[in-house]
C-alpha cells in the first residue's frame, strides 16, 4: 500500500496526527517555482548570514512556501540541524504539516516531522524528527525547561548541545508578545549558557509581525531579532527585518488582487 501522507493529514484528526513521527514523502509533487518576492526574501536571509530576523509578507504572499523552502535549504546544508515550527492556533499547525507533505520533494534527503504532544516532554524528541512542531505554550515550556540546567535529558537543551543549532520558525510572529512566551524567552536569554544560546536562531513570519503593545517589543529588539550587523529593511523597528514586502507592491505585480472597498465596507462576508 502506497504511503500517502497528504491524505493522512487531510483526513486524520488531531489525536491521530499529534505525537506521531511522519517521514516526508520525497516523491511528493515538487513545489511551484518561487515568485520573485519570495526568492528575494530568501536571498536577503542568506546575505545576512542566516541571522535571526523577520520576513514580513502580506497575507496571500506565500509565507509558508518561503518558510518551507528555507527549512529545506538549512537541512540540505546540514541534515543534523534541528527545526522548531511554532505558532498558534492548532489549525495553523495542521496546515503547516500538510504543506510540508505536499512539498516533500523539496527535501531531497528526506526529513521527518512531528507535532509535539501537549505538555509531554520526551528526551528523544529531536532524535525522532528533524522538524518538530509546537504550539505556543509548548514552545514556551520547552524554552523554560531548557533554561533550567537541573532538568536531566531536556530535549531542547540536548538538541542545542548535540547539533549545529536549532532554528525556530515562528509563524504569526506578532504572537511573540504573549506574556508567558516573553517570560520564557527572557529566561532562555538569561540562563542558557552562551555556547548554547548562540546556537538558537529565530526566523519570524507574519503579515503583522509586531506585538500590538509597544512594551512587548524590547524583547524582540534585544533578544529575538537583534540587529548585530547585517542589513535590515525596517530601520525604524530597531530589529533585524530581512524582507519587507508590501501588499501594494504585489498588487502591482498582479500576484495579489486589490481589495474591493465596496464589498469590504459593506461587511458582506463578516
GROMACS .gro file of N, CA and C in nm, residues 124-190:
model
  201
  124UNK      N    1   1.391   1.205   2.371
  124UNK     CA    2   1.430   1.172   2.233
  124UNK      C    3   1.357   1.256   2.129
  125UNK      N    4   1.293   1.364   2.171
  125UNK     CA    5   1.207   1.441   2.081
  125UNK      C    6   1.276   1.476   1.951
  126UNK      N    7   1.396   1.532   1.958
  126UNK     CA    8   1.466   1.576   1.838
  126UNK      C    9   1.545   1.465   1.770
  127UNK      N   10   1.548   1.348   1.833
  127UNK     CA   11   1.603   1.231   1.765
  127UNK      C   12   1.496   1.169   1.675
  128UNK      N   13   1.370   1.189   1.712
  128UNK     CA   14   1.261   1.131   1.634
  128UNK      C   15   1.237   1.205   1.503
  129UNK      N   16   1.262   1.335   1.503
  129UNK     CA   17   1.232   1.416   1.385
  129UNK      C   18   1.325   1.537   1.378
  130UNK      N   19   1.358   1.576   1.255
  130UNK     CA   20   1.437   1.699   1.237
  130UNK      C   21   1.350   1.823   1.250
  131UNK      N   22   1.221   1.808   1.219
  131UNK     CA   23   1.127   1.921   1.224
  131UNK      C   24   1.022   1.890   1.330
  132UNK      N   25   1.022   1.966   1.438
  132UNK     CA   26   0.928   1.944   1.547
  132UNK      C   27   0.834   2.065   1.555
  133UNK      N   28   0.705   2.039   1.545
  133UNK     CA   29   0.606   2.145   1.553
  133UNK      C   30   0.556   2.156   1.696
  134UNK      N   31   0.543   2.280   1.745
  134UNK     CA   32   0.499   2.303   1.882
  134UNK      C   33   0.398   2.416   1.887
  135UNK      N   34   0.294   2.394   1.967
  135UNK     CA   35   0.203   2.503   1.996
  135UNK      C   36   0.277   2.607   2.081
  136UNK      N   37   0.224   2.728   2.083
  136UNK     CA   38   0.292   2.839   2.152
  136UNK      C   39   0.325   2.805   2.298
  137UNK      N   40   0.229   2.750   2.372
  137UNK     CA   41   0.253   2.720   2.513
  137UNK      C   42   0.356   2.608   2.529
  138UNK      N   43   0.353   2.508   2.439
  138UNK     CA   44   0.452   2.401   2.445
  138UNK      C   45   0.592   2.454   2.417
  139UNK      N   46   0.600   2.548   2.323
  139UNK     CA   47   0.730   2.607   2.291
  139UNK      C   48   0.783   2.687   2.411
  140UNK      N   49   0.694   2.764   2.474
  140UNK     CA   50   0.735   2.840   2.593
  140UNK      C   51   0.784   2.745   2.702
  141UNK      N   52   0.713   2.635   2.721
  141UNK     CA   53   0.754   2.537   2.821
  141UNK      C   54   0.888   2.474   2.788
  142UNK      N   55   0.911   2.447   2.660
  142UNK     CA   56   1.038   2.389   2.618
  142UNK      C   57   1.154   2.484   2.645
  143UNK      N   58   1.132   2.613   2.620
  143UNK     CA   59   1.235   2.712   2.649
  143UNK      C   60   1.264   2.720   2.799
  144UNK      N   61   1.158   2.720   2.879
  144UNK     CA   62   1.176   2.725   3.024
  144UNK      C   63   1.254   2.605   3.075
  145UNK      N   64   1.219   2.486   3.026
  145UNK     CA   65   1.287   2.364   3.069
  145UNK      C   66   1.434   2.365   3.026
  146UNK      N   67   1.459   2.410   2.902
  146UNK     CA   68   1.597   2.413   2.854
  146UNK      C   69   1.682   2.511   2.934
  147UNK      N   70   1.617   2.616   2.985
  147UNK     CA   71   1.688   2.717   3.062
  147UNK      C   72   1.722   2.670   3.202
  148UNK      N   73   1.654   2.567   3.248
  148UNK     CA   74   1.676   2.513   3.382
  148UNK      C   75   1.777   2.398   3.373
  149UNK      N   76   1.899   2.425   3.407
  149UNK     CA   77   2.005   2.326   3.392
  149UNK      C   78   1.989   2.204   3.480
  150UNK      N   79   1.889   2.206   3.571
  150UNK     CA   80   1.870   2.091   3.661
  150UNK      C   81   1.788   1.980   3.599
  151UNK      N   82   1.722   2.006   3.485
  151UNK     CA   83   1.635   1.905   3.424
  151UNK      C   84   1.720   1.809   3.341
  152UNK      N   85   1.722   1.685   3.382
  152UNK     CA   86   1.805   1.585   3.316
  152UNK      C   87   1.745   1.547   3.180
  153UNK      N   88   1.832   1.539   3.080
  153UNK     CA   89   1.793   1.494   2.945
  153UNK      C   90   1.684   1.582   2.884
  154UNK      N   91   1.687   1.712   2.912
  154UNK     CA   92   1.590   1.801   2.847
  154UNK      C   93   1.612   1.797   2.696
  155UNK      N   94   1.507   1.775   2.616
  155UNK     CA   95   1.526   1.754   2.471
  155UNK      C   96   1.582   1.875   2.397
  156UNK      N   97   1.534   1.996   2.429
  156UNK     CA   98   1.583   2.114   2.358
  156UNK      C   99   1.728   2.144   2.395
  157UNK      N  100   1.759   2.134   2.522
  157UNK     CA  101   1.897   2.158   2.564
  157UNK      C  102   1.991   2.055   2.500
  158UNK      N  103   1.946   1.929   2.495
  158UNK     CA  104   2.026   1.824   2.431
  158UNK      C  105   2.044   1.851   2.283
  159UNK      N  106   1.939   1.901   2.217
  159UNK     CA  107   1.948   1.932   2.074
  159UNK      C  108   2.048   2.045   2.049
  160UNK      N  109   2.048   2.144   2.137
  160UNK     CA  110   2.143   2.254   2.123
  160UNK      C  111   2.286   2.206   2.144
  161UNK      N  112   2.302   2.112   2.235
  161UNK     CA  113   2.436   2.060   2.262
  161UNK      C  114   2.485   1.970   2.149
  162UNK      N  115   2.395   1.890   2.093
  162UNK     CA  116   2.436   1.784   2.003
  162UNK      C  117   2.421   1.813   1.855
  163UNK      N  118   2.389   1.936   1.818
  163UNK     CA  119   2.372   1.968   1.676
  163UNK      C  120   2.441   2.100   1.646
  164UNK      N  121   2.440   2.135   1.519
  164UNK     CA  122   2.497   2.265   1.479
  164UNK      C  123   2.410   2.381   1.524
  165UNK      N  124   2.286   2.350   1.559
  165UNK     CA  125   2.197   2.456   1.605
  165UNK      C  126   2.052   2.419   1.586
  166UNK      N  127   1.966   2.505   1.640
  166UNK     CA  128   1.821   2.490   1.630
  166UNK      C  129   1.765   2.619   1.573
  167UNK      N  130   1.692   2.609   1.464
  167UNK     CA  131   1.625   2.725   1.406
  167UNK      C  132   1.477   2.718   1.439
  168UNK      N  133   1.426   2.824   1.499
  168UNK     CA  134   1.284   2.834   1.532
  168UNK      C  135   1.215   2.914   1.422
  169UNK      N  136   1.122   2.851   1.353
  169UNK     CA  137   1.035   2.922   1.258
  169UNK      C  138   0.910   2.959   1.336
  170UNK      N  139   0.889   3.088   1.357
  170UNK     CA  140   0.768   3.129   1.431
  170UNK      C  141   0.670   3.191   1.332
  171UNK      N  142   0.563   3.116   1.306
  171UNK     CA  143   0.457   3.162   1.216
  171UNK      C  144   0.362   3.253   1.294
  172UNK      N  145   0.327   3.367   1.234
  172UNK     CA  146   0.249   3.470   1.303
  172UNK      C  147   0.329   3.524   1.423
  173UNK      N  148   0.444   3.581   1.392
  173UNK     CA  149   0.540   3.613   1.497
  173UNK      C  150   0.501   3.734   1.582
  174UNK      N  151   0.390   3.800   1.551
  174UNK     CA  152   0.340   3.902   1.646
  174UNK      C  153   0.300   3.837   1.778
  175UNK      N  154   0.279   3.702   1.775
  175UNK     CA  155   0.246   3.631   1.899
  175UNK      C  156   0.362   3.633   1.999
  176UNK      N  157   0.480   3.671   1.956
  176UNK     CA  158   0.594   3.677   2.047
  176UNK      C  159   0.575   3.783   2.155
  177UNK      N  160   0.467   3.856   2.148
  177UNK     CA  161   0.433   3.949   2.255
  177UNK      C  162   0.357   3.885   2.369
  178UNK      N  163   0.317   3.757   2.355
  178UNK     CA  164   0.242   3.689   2.461
  178UNK      C  165   0.326   3.684   2.589
  179UNK      N  166   0.262   3.715   2.702
  179UNK     CA  167   0.335   3.730   2.828
  179UNK      C  168   0.414   3.606   2.866
  180UNK      N  169   0.350   3.488   2.863
  180UNK     CA  170   0.419   3.365   2.901
  180UNK      C  171   0.536   3.334   2.811
  181UNK      N  172   0.520   3.360   2.682
  181UNK     CA  173   0.629   3.335   2.588
  181UNK      C  174   0.743   3.434   2.610
  182UNK      N  175   0.708   3.558   2.640
  182UNK     CA  176   0.813   3.656   2.668
  182UNK      C  177   0.894   3.616   2.791
  183UNK      N  178   0.826   3.568   2.894
  183UNK     CA  179   0.897   3.522   3.015
  183UNK      C  180   0.995   3.410   2.980
  184UNK      N  181   0.949   3.317   2.896
  184UNK     CA  182   1.034   3.203   2.859
  184UNK      C  183   1.153   3.247   2.775
  185UNK      N  184   1.133   3.343   2.687
  185UNK     CA  185   1.242   3.392   2.603
  185UNK      C  186   1.346   3.468   2.685
  186UNK      N  187   1.298   3.547   2.782
  186UNK     CA  188   1.393   3.615   2.871
  186UNK      C  189   1.471   3.513   2.952
  187UNK      N  190   1.403   3.407   2.999
  187UNK     CA  191   1.470   3.303   3.077
  187UNK      C  192   1.580   3.237   2.994
  188UNK      N  193   1.549   3.206   2.867
  188UNK     CA  194   1.650   3.145   2.781
  188UNK      C  195   1.768   3.238   2.761
  189UNK      N  196   1.741   3.366   2.745
  189UNK     CA  197   1.847   3.464   2.726
  189UNK      C  198   1.935   3.477   2.849
  190UNK      N  199   1.872   3.473   2.966
  190UNK     CA  200   1.945   3.497   3.092
  190UNK      C  201   2.013   3.372   3.146
   0.00000   0.00000   0.00000
